[in-house]
């Protein structure tokens, strides 16, 4: 969406309604929710949705931008913790929890890490930068295996998030994250 000029009042209302309905639809049906249904629930045509958000990823990026900014800030705060591995795990648990709000989101985010054309690419790389700092901090403290990379940790997190989405009851995420960290811990 072109933000260089102000939106007309009706266009702004449509934009806001689309975001509200997309948030509801993605929370209820996952990131593959029908864009046509989102437009219909917002009281606009599909063309209006695409005028504001040319792709599903652009719509997701708009919904997630504030959350990602907050998550990046939380990661930078975790760097000051005395226990770097706990800081990394705490940050990843928060990231995983926020990714779990929309079923299927972890797959979109994992794919966006390698797709420079994705509207989610910049946000995903901001998360990767914070993860890099936390991983390096834990490695320097001797708490994390020296051969682990931030990208590997994020991919493991996406795998754990996916598994958490598909586990009976969905309550296995903390346990799965604990198991991953047992394997990542320095001997």
C-alpha positions as a Markdown table, in Angstrom:
| # | Residue | x | y | z |
|---|---|---|---|---|
| 1 | Unk | 0.0 | 0.0 | 0.0 |
| 2 | Unk | 1.3 | 3.5 | -0.9 |
| 3 | Unk | 1.6 | 5.4 | 2.4 |
| 4 | Unk | 3.1 | 8.5 | 0.8 |
| 5 | Unk | -0.2 | 10.3 | 0.6 |
| 6 | Unk | -3.0 | 10.3 | 3.2 |
| 7 | Unk | -5.9 | 7.9 | 2.7 |
| 8 | Unk | -9.4 | 9.1 | 2.2 |
| 9 | Unk | -11.7 | 8.5 | 5.2 |
| 10 | Unk | -13.6 | 5.7 | 3.5 |
| 11 | Unk | -10.4 | 4.0 | 2.3 |
| 12 | Unk | -9.0 | 4.2 | 5.9 |
| 13 | Unk | -12.2 | 2.7 | 7.3 |
| 14 | Unk | -12.0 | -0.1 | 4.7 |
| 15 | Unk | -8.3 | -0.7 | 5.6 |
| 16 | Unk | -9.1 | -0.9 | 9.3 |
| 17 | Unk | -12.1 | -3.2 | 8.8 |
| 18 | Unk | -10.0 | -5.5 | 6.7 |
| 19 | Unk | -7.3 | -5.7 | 9.4 |
| 20 | Unk | -9.9 | -6.5 | 12.1 |
| 21 | Unk | -11.5 | -9.2 | 9.9 |
| 22 | Unk | -8.2 | -10.7 | 8.8 |
| 23 | Unk | -7.1 | -10.9 | 12.5 |
| 24 | Unk | -10.3 | -12.8 | 13.3 |
| 25 | Unk | -10.2 | -15.1 | 10.3 |
| 26 | Unk | -6.5 | -16.0 | 10.8 |
| 27 | Unk | -7.0 | -16.6 | 14.5 |
| 28 | Unk | -10.0 | -18.9 | 13.8 |
| 29 | Unk | -9.0 | -20.6 | 10.6 |
| 30 | Unk | -5.2 | -20.1 | 10.3 |
| 31 | Unk | -3.2 | -18.1 | 7.8 |
| 32 | Unk | -4.8 | -19.9 | 4.8 |
| 33 | Unk | -8.2 | -18.4 | 5.7 |
| 34 | Unk | -10.1 | -17.3 | 2.6 |
| 35 | Unk | -9.3 | -13.7 | 1.6 |
| 36 | Unk | -12.7 | -13.5 | -0.1 |
| 37 | Unk | -14.4 | -14.3 | 3.2 |
| 38 | Unk | -12.2 | -11.7 | 4.9 |
| 39 | Unk | -13.3 | -9.0 | 2.3 |
| 40 | Unk | -16.9 | -10.1 | 2.6 |
| 41 | Unk | -16.9 | -9.9 | 6.4 |
| 42 | Unk | -15.3 | -6.4 | 6.2 |
| 43 | Unk | -18.1 | -5.3 | 3.9 |
| 44 | Unk | -15.8 | -4.7 | 0.9 |
| 45 | Unk | -15.0 | -6.4 | -2.4 |
| 46 | Unk | -12.0 | -8.6 | -3.0 |
| 47 | Unk | -10.5 | -5.8 | -5.2 |
| 48 | Unk | -10.5 | -3.5 | -2.2 |
| 49 | Unk | -8.6 | -6.1 | -0.2 |
| 50 | Unk | -6.0 | -6.5 | -2.9 |
| 51 | Unk | -5.7 | -2.8 | -3.4 |
| 52 | Unk | -4.6 | -2.4 | 0.2 |
| 53 | Unk | -2.8 | -5.8 | 0.5 |
| 54 | Unk | -1.6 | -7.2 | -2.8 |
| 55 | Unk | -0.7 | -10.6 | -1.3 |
| 56 | Unk | -1.6 | -12.7 | 1.7 |
| 57 | Unk | 2.0 | -12.1 | 3.0 |
| 58 | Unk | 1.5 | -8.3 | 2.8 |
| 59 | Unk | -1.7 | -8.6 | 4.9 |
| 60 | Unk | 0.1 | -10.8 | 7.4 |
| 61 | Unk | 3.1 | -8.5 | 7.6 |
| 62 | Unk | 0.8 | -5.5 | 8.4 |
| 63 | Unk | -0.9 | -7.6 | 11.1 |
| 64 | Unk | 2.4 | -8.8 | 12.6 |
| 65 | Unk | 4.6 | -5.7 | 12.3 |
| 66 | Unk | 3.9 | -4.3 | 15.8 |
| 67 | Unk | 4.2 | -7.8 | 17.3 |
| 68 | Unk | 7.5 | -8.4 | 15.6 |
| 69 | Unk | 8.8 | -4.9 | 16.7 |
| 70 | Unk | 7.8 | -5.7 | 20.3 |
| 71 | Unk | 9.4 | -9.2 | 20.0 |
| 72 | Unk | 12.7 | -7.7 | 18.7 |
| 73 | Unk | 12.7 | -5.2 | 21.6 |
| 74 | Unk | 12.1 | -8.0 | 24.1 |
| 75 | Unk | 15.0 | -9.9 | 22.6 |
| 76 | Unk | 17.3 | -7.0 | 23.1 |
| 77 | Unk | 16.1 | -6.7 | 26.7 |
| 78 | Unk | 16.9 | -10.4 | 27.2 |
| 79 | Unk | 20.6 | -9.7 | 26.2 |
| 80 | Unk | 21.1 | -8.0 | 29.6 |
| 81 | Unk | 20.1 | -11.2 | 31.5 |
| 82 | Unk | 22.8 | -13.0 | 33.6 |
| 83 | Unk | 21.9 | -16.4 | 32.2 |
| 84 | Unk | 22.2 | -16.2 | 28.4 |
| 85 | Unk | 20.7 | -19.6 | 27.6 |
| 86 | Unk | 17.7 | -18.8 | 29.8 |
| 87 | Unk | 17.4 | -15.4 | 27.9 |
| 88 | Unk | 17.5 | -17.2 | 24.6 |
| 89 | Unk | 14.9 | -19.8 | 25.6 |
| 90 | Unk | 12.6 | -17.1 | 27.2 |
| 91 | Unk | 12.8 | -15.0 | 24.0 |
| 92 | Unk | 12.1 | -18.0 | 21.8 |
| 93 | Unk | 9.2 | -19.2 | 23.9 |
| 94 | Unk | 7.7 | -15.7 | 23.5 |
| 95 | Unk | 8.3 | -15.7 | 19.8 |
| 96 | Unk | 6.8 | -19.2 | 19.5 |
| 97 | Unk | 3.7 | -18.2 | 21.5 |
| 98 | Unk | 3.1 | -15.2 | 19.3 |
| 99 | Unk | 3.5 | -17.4 | 16.2 |
| 100 | Unk | 1.0 | -19.9 | 17.6 |
| 101 | Unk | -1.8 | -17.3 | 17.4 |
| 102 | Unk | -2.3 | -18.1 | 13.7 |
| 103 | Unk | -2.2 | -21.8 | 12.7 |
| 104 | Unk | 0.2 | -22.2 | 9.8 |
| 105 | Unk | 2.2 | -19.0 | 10.5 |
| 106 | Unk | 5.4 | -20.8 | 11.4 |
| 107 | Unk | 5.5 | -22.2 | 7.8 |
| 108 | Unk | 5.1 | -18.8 | 6.3 |
| 109 | Unk | 7.8 | -17.3 | 8.5 |
| 110 | Unk | 10.3 | -20.1 | 7.8 |
| 111 | Unk | 9.7 | -19.7 | 4.0 |
| 112 | Unk | 10.1 | -15.9 | 4.3 |
| 113 | Unk | 13.6 | -16.2 | 5.8 |
| 114 | Unk | 14.8 | -17.3 | 2.3 |
| 115 | Unk | 12.5 | -15.2 | 0.1 |
| 116 | Unk | 13.7 | -11.7 | -0.4 |
| 117 | Unk | 10.5 | -10.9 | -2.3 |
| 118 | Unk | 8.3 | -11.7 | 0.6 |
| 119 | Unk | 6.8 | -8.8 | 2.5 |
| 120 | Unk | 7.6 | -10.8 | 5.7 |
| 121 | Unk | 11.3 | -11.0 | 4.8 |
| 122 | Unk | 12.5 | -7.8 | 6.6 |
| 123 | Unk | 10.6 | -8.7 | 9.7 |
| 124 | Unk | 11.9 | -12.3 | 9.7 |
| 125 | Unk | 15.5 | -11.0 | 9.3 |
| 126 | Unk | 15.0 | -8.6 | 12.1 |
| 127 | Unk | 14.0 | -11.6 | 14.3 |
| 128 | Unk | 17.1 | -13.5 | 12.9 |
| 129 | Unk | 19.3 | -10.6 | 13.9 |
| 130 | Unk | 18.0 | -10.6 | 17.5 |
| 131 | Unk | 18.3 | -14.4 | 17.5 |
| 132 | Unk | 21.9 | -14.1 | 16.3 |
| 133 | Unk | 22.8 | -11.8 | 19.2 |
| 134 | Unk | 21.2 | -14.1 | 21.8 |
| 135 | Unk | 22.8 | -17.2 | 20.3 |
| 136 | Unk | 26.2 | -15.6 | 20.2 |
| 137 | Unk | 25.7 | -14.3 | 23.8 |
| 138 | Unk | 24.9 | -17.9 | 25.0 |
| 139 | Unk | 27.8 | -19.4 | 23.0 |
| 140 | Unk | 30.3 | -16.9 | 24.5 |
| 141 | Unk | 29.1 | -17.8 | 28.0 |
| 142 | Unk | 29.7 | -21.5 | 27.2 |
| 143 | Unk | 26.0 | -22.3 | 27.7 |
| 144 | Unk | 25.2 | -23.2 | 24.1 |
| 145 | Unk | 26.9 | -25.5 | 21.7 |
| 146 | Unk | 29.6 | -23.7 | 19.6 |
| 147 | Unk | 28.4 | -25.1 | 16.3 |
| 148 | Unk | 24.8 | -23.8 | 16.5 |
| 149 | Unk | 23.7 | -20.9 | 14.3 |
| 150 | Unk | 20.8 | -18.5 | 14.8 |
| 151 | Unk | 19.2 | -19.7 | 11.6 |
| 152 | Unk | 19.2 | -23.3 | 12.8 |
| 153 | Unk | 17.7 | -22.2 | 16.2 |
| 154 | Unk | 14.9 | -20.4 | 14.4 |
| 155 | Unk | 14.3 | -23.3 | 12.0 |
| 156 | Unk | 14.1 | -25.6 | 15.1 |
| 157 | Unk | 11.7 | -23.1 | 16.7 |
| 158 | Unk | 9.5 | -23.2 | 13.5 |
| 159 | Unk | 9.5 | -27.0 | 13.7 |
| 160 | Unk | 8.6 | -27.0 | 17.3 |
| 161 | Unk | 5.8 | -24.5 | 16.7 |
| 162 | Unk | 4.5 | -26.6 | 13.8 |
| 163 | Unk | 4.6 | -29.7 | 16.0 |
| 164 | Unk | 2.9 | -27.8 | 18.8 |
| 165 | Unk | 0.1 | -26.9 | 16.4 |
| 166 | Unk | -0.4 | -30.5 | 15.5 |
| 167 | Unk | 0.0 | -32.2 | 18.8 |
| 168 | Unk | -3.2 | -33.4 | 20.6 |
| 169 | Unk | -4.4 | -30.7 | 22.9 |
| 170 | Unk | -1.7 | -28.3 | 21.6 |
| 171 | Unk | -0.2 | -28.1 | 25.1 |
| 172 | Unk | 3.1 | -29.8 | 24.2 |
| 173 | Unk | 5.0 | -26.7 | 23.1 |
| 174 | Unk | 6.8 | -26.0 | 26.3 |
| 175 | Unk | 7.9 | -29.6 | 26.6 |
| 176 | Unk | 9.1 | -29.7 | 23.0 |
| 177 | Unk | 11.1 | -26.5 | 23.5 |
| 178 | Unk | 12.7 | -28.0 | 26.6 |
| 179 | Unk | 13.7 | -31.1 | 24.6 |
| 180 | Unk | 15.3 | -28.9 | 21.8 |
| 181 | Unk | 17.2 | -26.9 | 24.4 |
| 182 | Unk | 18.6 | -30.1 | 26.0 |
| 183 | Unk | 20.1 | -30.9 | 22.6 |
| 184 | Unk | 21.5 | -27.3 | 22.1 |
| 185 | Unk | 23.1 | -27.0 | 25.6 |
| 186 | Unk | 26.9 | -27.1 | 25.7 |
| 187 | Unk | 28.3 | -30.2 | 27.2 |
